[in-house]
Amino acid sequence: MVDVAFLKNKAAQIRRDLLTMIYEAKAGHTGSSLSNTDLLTVLYYSVLKTNPQKPDWEDRDRFILSKGHAVESYYAILADKGFFPRAELKTFCQFGTRLIGHPNNKVPGVEMNTGALGHGLPVAVGMALAAKMNGQAYRVFTLMGDGEQAEGSVWEGAMAASHYKLDNLIAIIDRNGLQITGKTETVMSLEPLNEKWRSFGWKVVEADGHDLAQLQKVLAAVPFMPGKPTLVMAHTTKGKGVSFMENVPHWHHGVPTAEEYNRGMAELAAAVEECGYE
């Protein structure tokens, strides 16, 4: 297991990077990206088998960010891991950049373009099935939003994954309870969500999506049941890490003012200091 203090430090640093990217670009999905930062931090610094020097390494684990609008934390982590230069983060959402507002497979480390919700899981099913057919040991992870669960293609993918017994497939739901127009249960009721996934033949495990130690333990144990795909229901807080952004729907795609940016950066600097770094 990776030291939890290290992971906390990384998560706080990634949050600072993504907030700066959004502030300087005057565009982005702040709350959504803050929500998934801890999940991506554990995946990329503790779980996934990848090689930044060989992003197309045949035996790498595959990751698909199905909730592609929350791309800022993803780009920040890929840069920090060395898939591309950190200086390129300054070009986020600028003219001519490859760091556009949704994952772009021209960026090393990005498996596919995403952003049209409901596409990530079906493609992940295909990748996992290919591994089974080719006798390869890589795993496929995909991170979905909870509002995304209203997409019919998600459930087609869920059904296929169970049918083909894809225990090398791990789906994670960023269950923060909010989507662009409000609470998920108001926009399109999802509950009982765990039972729905179980009825489609998946092994479902719940986790605190901001408890880095718990996430490490859960994700290190996949697959939970031979012959079954795994669904991790990660309970999160939209806007996590910046107090005045937490659980506020406006920050789904809100861009901070100079004053808000400075307040947020001060809070994140304090979070880094608490980890015993810098």
PDB file of C-alpha atoms in Angstrom:
ATOM      1  CA  MET A   1       0.000   0.000   0.000  1.00  0.00           C
ATOM      2  CA  VAL A   2       1.109   3.553  -0.739  1.00  0.00           C
ATOM      3  CA  ASP A   3       1.557   5.872   2.228  1.00  0.00           C
ATOM      4  CA  VAL A   4      -1.745   7.676   2.861  1.00  0.00           C
ATOM      5  CA  ALA A   5       0.002  10.950   3.732  1.00  0.00           C
ATOM      6  CA  PHE A   6       1.624  10.858   0.290  1.00  0.00           C
ATOM      7  CA  LEU A   7      -1.762  10.319  -1.351  1.00  0.00           C
ATOM      8  CA  LYS A   8      -3.335  13.155   0.647  1.00  0.00           C
ATOM      9  CA  ASN A   9      -0.514  15.443  -0.410  1.00  0.00           C
ATOM     10  CA  LYS A  10      -0.908  14.444  -4.045  1.00  0.00           C
ATOM     11  CA  ALA A  11      -4.672  14.958  -3.954  1.00  0.00           C
ATOM     12  CA  ALA A  12      -4.274  18.451  -2.499  1.00  0.00           C
ATOM     13  CA  GLN A  13      -1.652  19.328  -5.101  1.00  0.00           C
ATOM     14  CA  ILE A  14      -3.844  18.037  -7.916  1.00  0.00           C
ATOM     15  CA  ARG A  15      -6.721  20.145  -6.616  1.00  0.00           C
ATOM     16  CA  ARG A  16      -4.486  23.206  -6.692  1.00  0.00           C
ATOM     17  CA  ASP A  17      -3.435  22.409 -10.259  1.00  0.00           C
ATOM     18  CA  LEU A  18      -6.982  21.920 -11.498  1.00  0.00           C
ATOM     19  CA  LEU A  19      -8.258  25.073  -9.809  1.00  0.00           C
ATOM     20  CA  THR A  20      -5.455  27.049 -11.451  1.00  0.00           C
ATOM     21  CA  MET A  21      -6.196  25.493 -14.846  1.00  0.00           C
ATOM     22  CA  ILE A  22      -9.865  26.464 -14.636  1.00  0.00           C
ATOM     23  CA  TYR A  23      -9.190  29.938 -13.285  1.00  0.00           C
ATOM     24  CA  GLU A  24      -6.642  30.775 -15.977  1.00  0.00           C
ATOM     25  CA  ALA A  25      -8.708  29.252 -18.798  1.00  0.00           C
ATOM     26  CA  LYS A  26     -11.959  30.813 -17.513  1.00  0.00           C
ATOM     27  CA  ALA A  27     -13.618  27.508 -18.340  1.00  0.00           C
ATOM     28  CA  GLY A  28     -14.058  24.055 -16.845  1.00  0.00           C
ATOM     29  CA  HIS A  29     -16.027  21.868 -14.469  1.00  0.00           C
ATOM     30  CA  THR A  30     -14.749  22.782 -11.026  1.00  0.00           C
ATOM     31  CA  GLY A  31     -17.102  20.893  -8.697  1.00  0.00           C
ATOM     32  CA  SER A  32     -17.073  17.712 -10.756  1.00  0.00           C
ATOM     33  CA  SER A  33     -13.299  17.585 -10.985  1.00  0.00           C
ATOM     34  CA  LEU A  34     -12.807  18.282  -7.279  1.00  0.00           C
ATOM     35  CA  SER A  35     -15.264  15.460  -6.609  1.00  0.00           C
ATOM     36  CA  ASN A  36     -13.265  12.815  -8.467  1.00  0.00           C
ATOM     37  CA  THR A  37      -9.751  13.896  -7.445  1.00  0.00           C
ATOM     38  CA  ASP A  38      -9.339  11.417  -4.590  1.00  0.00           C
ATOM     39  CA  LEU A  39     -10.602   8.537  -6.732  1.00  0.00           C
ATOM     40  CA  LEU A  40      -8.165   9.318  -9.541  1.00  0.00           C
ATOM     41  CA  THR A  41      -5.322   9.880  -7.090  1.00  0.00           C
ATOM     42  CA  VAL A  42      -5.698   6.400  -5.602  1.00  0.00           C
ATOM     43  CA  LEU A  43      -6.074   4.826  -9.032  1.00  0.00           C
ATOM     44  CA  TYR A  44      -3.014   6.451 -10.593  1.00  0.00           C
ATOM     45  CA  TYR A  45      -0.633   6.455  -7.617  1.00  0.00           C
ATOM     46  CA  SER A  46      -1.560   3.117  -6.065  1.00  0.00           C
ATOM     47  CA  VAL A  47      -3.601   0.813  -8.297  1.00  0.00           C
ATOM     48  CA  LEU A  48      -3.205   1.115 -12.058  1.00  0.00           C
ATOM     49  CA  LYS A  49      -0.349  -0.566 -13.904  1.00  0.00           C
ATOM     50  CA  THR A  50       0.841   2.075 -16.365  1.00  0.00           C
ATOM     51  CA  ASN A  51       4.083   3.290 -17.922  1.00  0.00           C
ATOM     52  CA  PRO A  52       4.259   7.021 -18.708  1.00  0.00           C
ATOM     53  CA  GLN A  53       7.297   6.407 -20.923  1.00  0.00           C
ATOM     54  CA  LYS A  54       5.325   3.791 -22.884  1.00  0.00           C
ATOM     55  CA  PRO A  55       1.697   4.948 -22.773  1.00  0.00           C
ATOM     56  CA  ASP A  56       0.694   2.300 -25.332  1.00  0.00           C
ATOM     57  CA  TRP A  57       2.320  -0.554 -23.389  1.00  0.00           C
ATOM     58  CA  GLU A  58       0.270  -3.590 -24.380  1.00  0.00           C
ATOM     59  CA  ASP A  59      -0.155  -4.951 -20.853  1.00  0.00           C
ATOM     60  CA  ARG A  60      -1.130  -1.660 -19.212  1.00  0.00           C
ATOM     61  CA  ASP A  61      -4.330  -1.379 -17.229  1.00  0.00           C
ATOM     62  CA  ARG A  62      -6.869   0.677 -19.136  1.00  0.00           C
ATOM     63  CA  PHE A  63      -8.733   3.623 -17.631  1.00  0.00           C
ATOM     64  CA  ILE A  64     -11.662   5.495 -19.180  1.00  0.00           C
ATOM     65  CA  LEU A  65     -12.989   8.710 -17.677  1.00  0.00           C
ATOM     66  CA  SER A  66     -16.585   8.297 -18.757  1.00  0.00           C
ATOM     67  CA  LYS A  67     -17.643  11.492 -16.944  1.00  0.00           C
ATOM     68  CA  GLY A  68     -15.392  13.321 -19.343  1.00  0.00           C
ATOM     69  CA  HIS A  69     -16.414  16.817 -18.330  1.00  0.00           C
ATOM     70  CA  ALA A  70     -14.440  16.351 -15.085  1.00  0.00           C
ATOM     71  CA  VAL A  71     -11.175  16.253 -17.022  1.00  0.00           C
ATOM     72  CA  GLU A  72      -9.053  18.798 -15.165  1.00  0.00           C
ATOM     73  CA  SER A  73      -7.971  16.458 -12.351  1.00  0.00           C
ATOM     74  CA  TYR A  74      -7.290  13.775 -14.972  1.00  0.00           C
ATOM     75  CA  TYR A  75      -4.966  16.006 -17.011  1.00  0.00           C
ATOM     76  CA  ALA A  76      -3.228  17.250 -13.863  1.00  0.00           C
ATOM     77  CA  ILE A  77      -2.487  13.687 -12.747  1.00  0.00           C
ATOM     78  CA  LEU A  78      -1.289  12.551 -16.172  1.00  0.00           C
ATOM     79  CA  ALA A  79       1.092  15.517 -16.261  1.00  0.00           C
ATOM     80  CA  ASP A  80       2.324  14.850 -12.722  1.00  0.00           C
ATOM     81  CA  LYS A  81       2.943  11.209 -13.604  1.00  0.00           C
ATOM     82  CA  GLY A  82       5.028  12.233 -16.617  1.00  0.00           C
ATOM     83  CA  PHE A  83       2.755  11.343 -19.530  1.00  0.00           C
ATOM     84  CA  PHE A  84       3.307  14.885 -20.861  1.00  0.00           C
ATOM     85  CA  PRO A  85       5.099  18.015 -19.564  1.00  0.00           C
ATOM     86  CA  ARG A  86       3.494  19.825 -16.630  1.00  0.00           C
ATOM     87  CA  ALA A  87       4.022  23.127 -18.443  1.00  0.00           C
ATOM     88  CA  GLU A  88       1.393  22.041 -20.946  1.00  0.00           C
ATOM     89  CA  LEU A  89      -1.306  22.404 -18.288  1.00  0.00           C
ATOM     90  CA  LYS A  90      -1.037  26.160 -18.894  1.00  0.00           C
ATOM     91  CA  THR A  91      -2.580  25.603 -22.343  1.00  0.00           C
ATOM     92  CA  PHE A  92      -5.793  24.040 -21.000  1.00  0.00           C
ATOM     93  CA  CYS A  93      -8.754  25.141 -23.148  1.00  0.00           C
ATOM     94  CA  GLN A  94      -6.564  27.572 -25.113  1.00  0.00           C
ATOM     95  CA  PHE A  95      -6.542  27.858 -28.903  1.00  0.00           C
ATOM     96  CA  GLY A  96      -4.673  25.008 -30.566  1.00  0.00           C
ATOM     97  CA  THR A  97      -4.193  22.966 -27.375  1.00  0.00           C
ATOM     98  CA  ARG A  98      -4.638  19.225 -27.183  1.00  0.00           C
ATOM     99  CA  LEU A  99      -5.824  19.696 -23.586  1.00  0.00           C
ATOM    100  CA  ILE A 100      -9.398  20.448 -24.583  1.00  0.00           C
ATOM    101  CA  GLY A 101     -12.328  20.462 -22.170  1.00  0.00           C
ATOM    102  CA  HIS A 102     -12.972  16.723 -22.414  1.00  0.00           C
ATOM    103  CA  PRO A 103     -10.489  13.814 -22.613  1.00  0.00           C
ATOM    104  CA  ASN A 104      -8.678  13.762 -25.935  1.00  0.00           C
ATOM    105  CA  ASN A 105      -6.859  10.632 -27.112  1.00  0.00           C
ATOM    106  CA  LYS A 106      -4.148  12.748 -28.708  1.00  0.00           C
ATOM    107  CA  VAL A 107      -2.951  13.192 -25.115  1.00  0.00           C
ATOM    108  CA  PRO A 108      -0.615  10.383 -23.957  1.00  0.00           C
ATOM    109  CA  GLY A 109      -2.350   8.231 -21.357  1.00  0.00           C
ATOM    110  CA  VAL A 110      -5.885   8.959 -22.584  1.00  0.00           C
ATOM    111  CA  GLU A 111      -7.487   5.831 -24.017  1.00  0.00           C
ATOM    112  CA  MET A 112     -10.459   7.453 -25.741  1.00  0.00           C
ATOM    113  CA  ASN A 113     -12.306  10.695 -26.288  1.00  0.00           C
ATOM    114  CA  THR A 114     -15.160  10.955 -23.804  1.00  0.00           C
ATOM    115  CA  GLY A 115     -17.742  13.499 -22.806  1.00  0.00           C
ATOM    116  CA  ALA A 116     -20.891  12.153 -24.415  1.00  0.00           C
ATOM    117  CA  LEU A 117     -22.185  10.499 -21.254  1.00  0.00           C
ATOM    118  CA  GLY A 118     -22.957   6.795 -21.287  1.00  0.00           C
ATOM    119  CA  HIS A 119     -20.147   5.820 -23.674  1.00  0.00           C
ATOM    120  CA  GLY A 120     -17.370   4.932 -21.246  1.00  0.00           C
ATOM    121  CA  LEU A 121     -18.786   1.713 -19.823  1.00  0.00           C
ATOM    122  CA  PRO A 122     -19.725   0.116 -23.167  1.00  0.00           C
ATOM    123  CA  VAL A 123     -16.226   0.773 -24.525  1.00  0.00           C
ATOM    124  CA  ALA A 124     -14.693  -0.529 -21.295  1.00  0.00           C
ATOM    125  CA  VAL A 125     -16.754  -3.709 -21.752  1.00  0.00           C
ATOM    126  CA  GLY A 126     -15.240  -4.141 -25.204  1.00  0.00           C
ATOM    127  CA  MET A 127     -11.710  -3.631 -23.887  1.00  0.00           C
ATOM    128  CA  ALA A 128     -12.249  -6.112 -21.052  1.00  0.00           C
ATOM    129  CA  LEU A 129     -13.757  -8.676 -23.415  1.00  0.00           C
ATOM    130  CA  ALA A 130     -10.782  -8.259 -25.769  1.00  0.00           C
ATOM    131  CA  ALA A 131      -8.413  -9.012 -22.876  1.00  0.00           C
ATOM    132  CA  LYS A 132     -10.326 -12.212 -22.112  1.00  0.00           C
ATOM    133  CA  MET A 133     -10.349 -13.288 -25.759  1.00  0.00           C
ATOM    134  CA  ASN A 134      -6.622 -12.566 -26.180  1.00  0.00           C
ATOM    135  CA  GLY A 135      -5.557 -14.163 -22.896  1.00  0.00           C
ATOM    136  CA  GLN A 136      -4.180 -10.877 -21.518  1.00  0.00           C
ATOM    137  CA  ALA A 137      -4.115  -9.983 -17.835  1.00  0.00           C
ATOM    138  CA  TYR A 138      -4.774  -6.258 -17.964  1.00  0.00           C
ATOM    139  CA  ARG A 139      -7.758  -4.784 -16.138  1.00  0.00           C
ATOM    140  CA  VAL A 140     -10.151  -2.102 -17.328  1.00  0.00           C
ATOM    141  CA  PHE A 141     -11.387   0.664 -15.024  1.00  0.00           C
ATOM    142  CA  THR A 142     -13.986   3.284 -15.842  1.00  0.00           C
ATOM    143  CA  LEU A 143     -15.256   6.192 -13.757  1.00  0.00           C
ATOM    144  CA  MET A 144     -18.857   7.294 -14.296  1.00  0.00           C
ATOM    145  CA  GLY A 145     -20.926  10.103 -12.865  1.00  0.00           C
ATOM    146  CA  ASP A 146     -24.132   9.417 -10.999  1.00  0.00           C
ATOM    147  CA  GLY A 147     -26.209  11.647 -13.294  1.00  0.00           C
ATOM    148  CA  GLU A 148     -24.816   9.503 -16.104  1.00  0.00           C
ATOM    149  CA  GLN A 149     -26.751   6.540 -14.744  1.00  0.00           C
ATOM    150  CA  ALA A 150     -29.830   7.853 -16.570  1.00  0.00           C
ATOM    151  CA  GLU A 151     -28.210   6.890 -19.898  1.00  0.00           C
ATOM    152  CA  GLY A 152     -29.591   3.692 -21.436  1.00  0.00           C
ATOM    153  CA  SER A 153     -26.204   2.691 -22.864  1.00  0.00           C
ATOM    154  CA  VAL A 154     -24.874   2.337 -19.306  1.00  0.00           C
ATOM    155  CA  TRP A 155     -27.358  -0.462 -18.652  1.00  0.00           C
ATOM    156  CA  GLU A 156     -26.709  -2.139 -22.005  1.00  0.00           C
ATOM    157  CA  GLY A 157     -23.024  -2.213 -21.068  1.00  0.00           C
ATOM    158  CA  ALA A 158     -23.825  -3.487 -17.583  1.00  0.00           C
ATOM    159  CA  MET A 159     -25.861  -6.340 -18.999  1.00  0.00           C
ATOM    160  CA  ALA A 160     -23.146  -7.326 -21.498  1.00  0.00           C
ATOM    161  CA  ALA A 161     -20.410  -7.238 -18.840  1.00  0.00           C
ATOM    162  CA  SER A 162     -22.335  -9.669 -16.673  1.00  0.00           C
ATOM    163  CA  HIS A 163     -23.183 -11.925 -19.609  1.00  0.00           C
ATOM    164  CA  TYR A 164     -19.506 -12.254 -20.568  1.00  0.00           C
ATOM    165  CA  LYS A 165     -18.405 -12.679 -16.930  1.00  0.00           C
ATOM    166  CA  LEU A 166     -15.927  -9.791 -17.136  1.00  0.00           C
ATOM    167  CA  ASP A 167     -14.261  -9.946 -13.741  1.00  0.00           C
ATOM    168  CA  ASN A 168     -11.408  -7.863 -15.203  1.00  0.00           C
ATOM    169  CA  LEU A 169     -13.775  -4.886 -15.442  1.00  0.00           C
ATOM    170  CA  ILE A 170     -14.140  -2.395 -12.578  1.00  0.00           C
ATOM    171  CA  ALA A 171     -16.650   0.432 -12.827  1.00  0.00           C
ATOM    172  CA  ILE A 172     -16.697   3.252 -10.285  1.00  0.00           C
ATOM    173  CA  ILE A 173     -19.573   5.652  -9.763  1.00  0.00           C
ATOM    174  CA  ASP A 174     -18.746   9.118  -8.426  1.00  0.00           C
ATOM    175  CA  ARG A 175     -21.888   9.306  -6.282  1.00  0.00           C
ATOM    176  CA  ASN A 176     -21.955  12.957  -5.228  1.00  0.00           C
ATOM    177  CA  GLY A 177     -25.731  13.316  -5.613  1.00  0.00           C
ATOM    178  CA  LEU A 178     -25.596  16.377  -7.863  1.00  0.00           C
ATOM    179  CA  GLN A 179     -25.682  16.931 -11.600  1.00  0.00           C
ATOM    180  CA  ILE A 180     -25.796  20.002 -13.794  1.00  0.00           C
ATOM    181  CA  THR A 181     -29.431  20.873 -13.089  1.00  0.00           C
ATOM    182  CA  GLY A 182     -29.676  19.840  -9.441  1.00  0.00           C
ATOM    183  CA  LYS A 183     -29.940  16.787  -7.215  1.00  0.00           C
ATOM    184  CA  THR A 184     -29.914  13.465  -9.037  1.00  0.00           C
ATOM    185  CA  GLU A 185     -32.925  12.243  -7.105  1.00  0.00           C
ATOM    186  CA  THR A 186     -34.889  15.290  -8.262  1.00  0.00           C
ATOM    187  CA  VAL A 187     -33.760  15.269 -11.894  1.00  0.00           C
ATOM    188  CA  MET A 188     -34.064  11.500 -12.419  1.00  0.00           C
ATOM    189  CA  SER A 189     -34.367   9.261  -9.377  1.00  0.00           C
ATOM    190  CA  LEU A 190     -31.667   6.558  -9.277  1.00  0.00           C
ATOM    191  CA  GLU A 191     -32.294   4.727  -6.038  1.00  0.00           C
ATOM    192  CA  PRO A 192     -32.095   1.924  -5.143  1.00  0.00           C
ATOM    193  CA  LEU A 193     -28.954   2.164  -7.287  1.00  0.00           C
ATOM    194  CA  ASN A 194     -26.914  -0.589  -5.616  1.00  0.00           C
ATOM    195  CA  GLU A 195     -29.741  -3.078  -6.001  1.00  0.00           C
ATOM    196  CA  LYS A 196     -30.146  -2.176  -9.668  1.00  0.00           C
ATOM    197  CA  TRP A 197     -26.498  -2.973 -10.370  1.00  0.00           C
ATOM    198  CA  ARG A 198     -26.688  -6.201  -8.390  1.00  0.00           C
ATOM    199  CA  SER A 199     -29.749  -7.234 -10.386  1.00  0.00           C
ATOM    200  CA  PHE A 200     -27.653  -6.827 -13.539  1.00  0.00           C
ATOM    201  CA  GLY A 201     -25.176  -9.380 -12.200  1.00  0.00           C
ATOM    202  CA  TRP A 202     -22.476  -7.144 -10.741  1.00  0.00           C
ATOM    203  CA  LYS A 203     -20.657  -7.418  -7.424  1.00  0.00           C
ATOM    204  CA  VAL A 204     -21.281  -4.082  -5.708  1.00  0.00           C
ATOM    205  CA  VAL A 205     -19.100  -2.593  -2.969  1.00  0.00           C
ATOM    206  CA  GLU A 206     -19.606   0.793  -1.322  1.00  0.00           C
ATOM    207  CA  ALA A 207     -16.796   3.114  -0.268  1.00  0.00           C
ATOM    208  CA  ASP A 208     -16.150   6.603   1.016  1.00  0.00           C
ATOM    209  CA  GLY A 209     -14.814   8.302  -2.103  1.00  0.00           C
ATOM    210  CA  HIS A 210     -12.629  10.640  -0.058  1.00  0.00           C
ATOM    211  CA  ASP A 211     -11.178   8.113   2.389  1.00  0.00           C
ATOM    212  CA  LEU A 212      -7.873   7.376   0.688  1.00  0.00           C
ATOM    213  CA  ALA A 213      -6.964   4.455   2.954  1.00  0.00           C
ATOM    214  CA  GLN A 214     -10.346   2.817   2.406  1.00  0.00           C
ATOM    215  CA  LEU A 215     -10.211   3.389  -1.354  1.00  0.00           C
ATOM    216  CA  GLN A 216      -6.769   1.796  -1.542  1.00  0.00           C
ATOM    217  CA  LYS A 217      -8.003  -1.257   0.328  1.00  0.00           C
ATOM    218  CA  VAL A 218     -11.128  -1.618  -1.805  1.00  0.00           C
ATOM    219  CA  LEU A 219      -9.450  -1.107  -5.168  1.00  0.00           C
ATOM    220  CA  ALA A 220      -6.508  -3.357  -4.289  1.00  0.00           C
ATOM    221  CA  ALA A 221      -8.967  -6.215  -3.719  1.00  0.00           C
ATOM    222  CA  VAL A 222     -10.671  -6.238  -7.129  1.00  0.00           C
ATOM    223  CA  PRO A 223     -12.141  -8.367  -8.562  1.00  0.00           C
ATOM    224  CA  PHE A 224     -14.320  -9.172  -5.574  1.00  0.00           C
ATOM    225  CA  MET A 225     -15.921 -12.229  -7.134  1.00  0.00           C
ATOM    226  CA  PRO A 226     -14.582 -14.464  -9.924  1.00  0.00           C
ATOM    227  CA  GLY A 227     -16.784 -14.332 -12.992  1.00  0.00           C
ATOM    228  CA  LYS A 228     -18.486 -11.068 -12.025  1.00  0.00           C
ATOM    229  CA  PRO A 229     -17.698  -7.461 -12.961  1.00  0.00           C
ATOM    230  CA  THR A 230     -17.141  -5.091 -10.019  1.00  0.00           C
ATOM    231  CA  LEU A 231     -19.008  -1.874  -9.270  1.00  0.00           C
ATOM    232  CA  VAL A 232     -17.574   0.467  -6.625  1.00  0.00           C
ATOM    233  CA  MET A 233     -20.157   2.944  -5.373  1.00  0.00           C
ATOM    234  CA  ALA A 234     -17.958   5.816  -4.181  1.00  0.00           C
ATOM    235  CA  HIS A 235     -19.843   8.309  -2.022  1.00  0.00           C
ATOM    236  CA  THR A 236     -18.344  11.719  -2.641  1.00  0.00           C
ATOM    237  CA  THR A 237     -18.937  15.447  -2.170  1.00  0.00           C
ATOM    238  CA  LYS A 238     -19.158  17.698  -5.190  1.00  0.00           C
ATOM    239  CA  GLY A 239     -16.559  20.451  -4.876  1.00  0.00           C
ATOM    240  CA  LYS A 240     -14.606  18.503  -2.242  1.00  0.00           C
ATOM    241  CA  GLY A 241     -11.591  20.317  -0.829  1.00  0.00           C
ATOM    242  CA  VAL A 242     -12.798  23.898  -1.219  1.00  0.00           C
ATOM    243  CA  SER A 243     -15.309  24.619   1.529  1.00  0.00           C
ATOM    244  CA  PHE A 244     -17.507  27.163  -0.227  1.00  0.00           C
ATOM    245  CA  MET A 245     -17.792  24.961  -3.340  1.00  0.00           C
ATOM    246  CA  GLU A 246     -18.894  21.804  -1.562  1.00  0.00           C
ATOM    247  CA  ASN A 247     -22.434  20.588  -2.357  1.00  0.00           C
ATOM    248  CA  VAL A 248     -23.244  23.734  -4.346  1.00  0.00           C
ATOM    249  CA  PRO A 249     -24.762  22.899  -7.782  1.00  0.00           C
ATOM    250  CA  HIS A 250     -23.438  26.153  -9.323  1.00  0.00           C
ATOM    251  CA  TRP A 251     -19.901  24.781  -9.160  1.00  0.00           C
ATOM    252  CA  HIS A 252     -20.695  21.953 -11.571  1.00  0.00           C
ATOM    253  CA  HIS A 253     -19.158  24.192 -14.214  1.00  0.00           C
ATOM    254  CA  GLY A 254     -18.569  27.364 -12.216  1.00  0.00           C
ATOM    255  CA  VAL A 255     -15.370  29.353 -12.767  1.00  0.00           C
ATOM    256  CA  PRO A 256     -13.878  31.126  -9.728  1.00  0.00           C
ATOM    257  CA  THR A 257     -13.372  34.862  -9.547  1.00  0.00           C
ATOM    258  CA  ALA A 258      -9.967  36.145  -8.463  1.00  0.00           C
ATOM    259  CA  GLU A 259     -11.167  36.404  -4.870  1.00  0.00           C
ATOM    260  CA  GLU A 260     -12.670  32.898  -4.923  1.00  0.00           C
ATOM    261  CA  TYR A 261      -9.536  31.496  -6.535  1.00  0.00           C
ATOM    262  CA  ASN A 262      -7.314  32.979  -3.836  1.00  0.00           C
ATOM    263  CA  ARG A 263      -9.602  31.684  -1.062  1.00  0.00           C
ATOM    264  CA  GLY A 264      -9.659  28.220  -2.577  1.00  0.00           C
ATOM    265  CA  MET A 265      -5.900  28.111  -3.083  1.00  0.00           C
ATOM    266  CA  ALA A 266      -5.344  29.169   0.530  1.00  0.00           C
ATOM    267  CA  GLU A 267      -7.517  26.293   1.754  1.00  0.00           C
ATOM    268  CA  LEU A 268      -5.686  23.807  -0.462  1.00  0.00           C
ATOM    269  CA  ALA A 269      -2.292  25.117   0.645  1.00  0.00           C
ATOM    270  CA  ALA A 270      -3.365  24.458   4.222  1.00  0.00           C
ATOM    271  CA  ALA A 271      -4.387  20.914   3.220  1.00  0.00           C
ATOM    272  CA  VAL A 272      -0.931  20.305   1.758  1.00  0.00           C
ATOM    273  CA  GLU A 273       0.707  21.619   4.941  1.00  0.00           C
ATOM    274  CA  GLU A 274      -1.385  19.266   7.068  1.00  0.00           C
ATOM    275  CA  CYS A 275       0.099  16.335   5.182  1.00  0.00           C
ATOM    276  CA  GLY A 276       3.566  17.226   6.404  1.00  0.00           C
ATOM    277  CA  TYR A 277       4.848  18.376   3.023  1.00  0.00           C
ATOM    278  CA  GLU A 278       6.057  21.781   1.824  1.00  0.00           C
TER     279      GLU A 278
END
